[in-house]
C-alpha positions as semicolon CSV with decimal commas, in nm:
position;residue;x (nm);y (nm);z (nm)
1;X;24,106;-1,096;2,830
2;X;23,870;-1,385;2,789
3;X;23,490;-1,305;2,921
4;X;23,359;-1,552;3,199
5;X;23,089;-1,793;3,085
6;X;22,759;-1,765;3,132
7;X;22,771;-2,112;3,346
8;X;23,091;-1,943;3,570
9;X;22,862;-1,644;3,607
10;X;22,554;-1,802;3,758
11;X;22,742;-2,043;3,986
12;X;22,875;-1,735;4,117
13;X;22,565;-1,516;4,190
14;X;22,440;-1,804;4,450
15;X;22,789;-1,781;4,626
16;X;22,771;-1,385;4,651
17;X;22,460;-1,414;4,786
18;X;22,576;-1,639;5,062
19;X;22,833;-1,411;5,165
20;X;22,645;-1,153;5,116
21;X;22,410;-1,310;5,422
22;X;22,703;-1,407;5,653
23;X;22,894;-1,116;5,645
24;X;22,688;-0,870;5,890
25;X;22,778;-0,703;6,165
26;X;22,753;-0,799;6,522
27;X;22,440;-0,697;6,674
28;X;22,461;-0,485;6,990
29;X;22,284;-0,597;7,325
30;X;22,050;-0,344;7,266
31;X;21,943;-0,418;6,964
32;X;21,976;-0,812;7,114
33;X;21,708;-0,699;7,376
34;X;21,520;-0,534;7,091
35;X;21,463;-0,781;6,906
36;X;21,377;-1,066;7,199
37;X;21,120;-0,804;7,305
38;X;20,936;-0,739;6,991
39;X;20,959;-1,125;6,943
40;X;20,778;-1,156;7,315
41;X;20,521;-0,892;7,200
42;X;20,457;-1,071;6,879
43;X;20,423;-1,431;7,023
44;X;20,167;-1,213;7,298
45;X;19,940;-1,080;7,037
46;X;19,966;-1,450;6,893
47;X;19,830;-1,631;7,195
48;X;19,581;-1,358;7,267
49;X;19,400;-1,384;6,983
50;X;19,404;-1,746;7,020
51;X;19,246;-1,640;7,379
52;X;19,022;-1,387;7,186
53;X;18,900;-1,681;6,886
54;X;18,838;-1,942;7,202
55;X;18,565;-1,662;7,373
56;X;18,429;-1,579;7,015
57;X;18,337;-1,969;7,028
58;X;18,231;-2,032;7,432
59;X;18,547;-2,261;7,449
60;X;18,749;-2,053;7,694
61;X;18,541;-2,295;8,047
62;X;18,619;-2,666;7,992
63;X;18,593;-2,933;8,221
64;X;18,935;-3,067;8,213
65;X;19,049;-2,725;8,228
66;X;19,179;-2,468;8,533
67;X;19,225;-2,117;8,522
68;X;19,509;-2,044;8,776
69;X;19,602;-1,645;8,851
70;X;19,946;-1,567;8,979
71;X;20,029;-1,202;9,074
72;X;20,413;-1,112;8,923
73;X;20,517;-0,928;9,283
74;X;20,424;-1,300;9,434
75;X;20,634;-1,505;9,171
76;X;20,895;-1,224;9,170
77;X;20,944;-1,245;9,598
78;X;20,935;-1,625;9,581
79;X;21,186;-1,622;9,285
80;X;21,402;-1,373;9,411
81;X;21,394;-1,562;9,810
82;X;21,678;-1,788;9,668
83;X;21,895;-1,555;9,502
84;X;22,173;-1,495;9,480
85;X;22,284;-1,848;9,312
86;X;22,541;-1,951;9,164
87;X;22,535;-2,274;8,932
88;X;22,796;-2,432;8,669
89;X;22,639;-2,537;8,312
90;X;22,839;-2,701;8,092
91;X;23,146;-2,559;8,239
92;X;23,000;-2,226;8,225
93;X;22,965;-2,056;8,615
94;X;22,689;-1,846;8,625
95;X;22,555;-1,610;8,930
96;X;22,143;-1,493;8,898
97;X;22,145;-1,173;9,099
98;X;21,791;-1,135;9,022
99;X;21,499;-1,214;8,860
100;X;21,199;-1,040;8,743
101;X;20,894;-1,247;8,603
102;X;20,647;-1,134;8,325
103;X;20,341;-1,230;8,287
104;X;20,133;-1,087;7,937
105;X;19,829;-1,255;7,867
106;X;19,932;-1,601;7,736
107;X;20,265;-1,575;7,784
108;X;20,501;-1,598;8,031
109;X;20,922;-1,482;8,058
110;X;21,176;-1,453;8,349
111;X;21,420;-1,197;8,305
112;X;21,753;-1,333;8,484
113;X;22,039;-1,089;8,571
């Protein structure tokens, strides 16, 4: 039996890898949610210490600047006054039974069901 090349052998590592990579398993919605949370959280830290850096320095008051405060129970009953809805994207029909808004320092999310 004849021994494969060194050259057949390295061509072949790069390709293993790549499959290696594509070939994993589905994740499972709550993993899904997991990982879109701890991705929120993360990009929340983030822009805090942005928020934090900007107070360090006196920058956080500007003059072409406005703090606006919105409470989430407000957002959420104005959101929410309009659902149920039902709307077609791209062919897709999709009904929003409800909606529950987040708001973490920087950041803001809608949570559609």
């Amino acid at each position: 039996m004849a021994r494969p090349t060194r050259r057949a052998t390295s061509a072949a590592i790069p390709v293993a890898i790549l499959l290696a990579t594509a070939c994993r398993w589905a994740e499972s919605p709550e993993a899904r949610r997991a990982h879109s949370e701890k991705e929120f959280l993360e990009r929340q830290i983030d822009s805090l210490q942005v928020v934090v850096g900007k107070a360090e320095r006196g920058e956080l008051v500007t003059l072409d600047q406005i703090a606006i405060g919105v409470d989430e129970n407000v957002a959420g009953q104005l959101i929410r006054a309009s659902l149920p809805r039902v709307v077609t994207i791209k062919g897709t029909v999709v009904r929003i039974e409800s909606a529950l808004p987040l708001f973490r320092g920087n950041q803001a999310g809608l949570v559609f069901r």
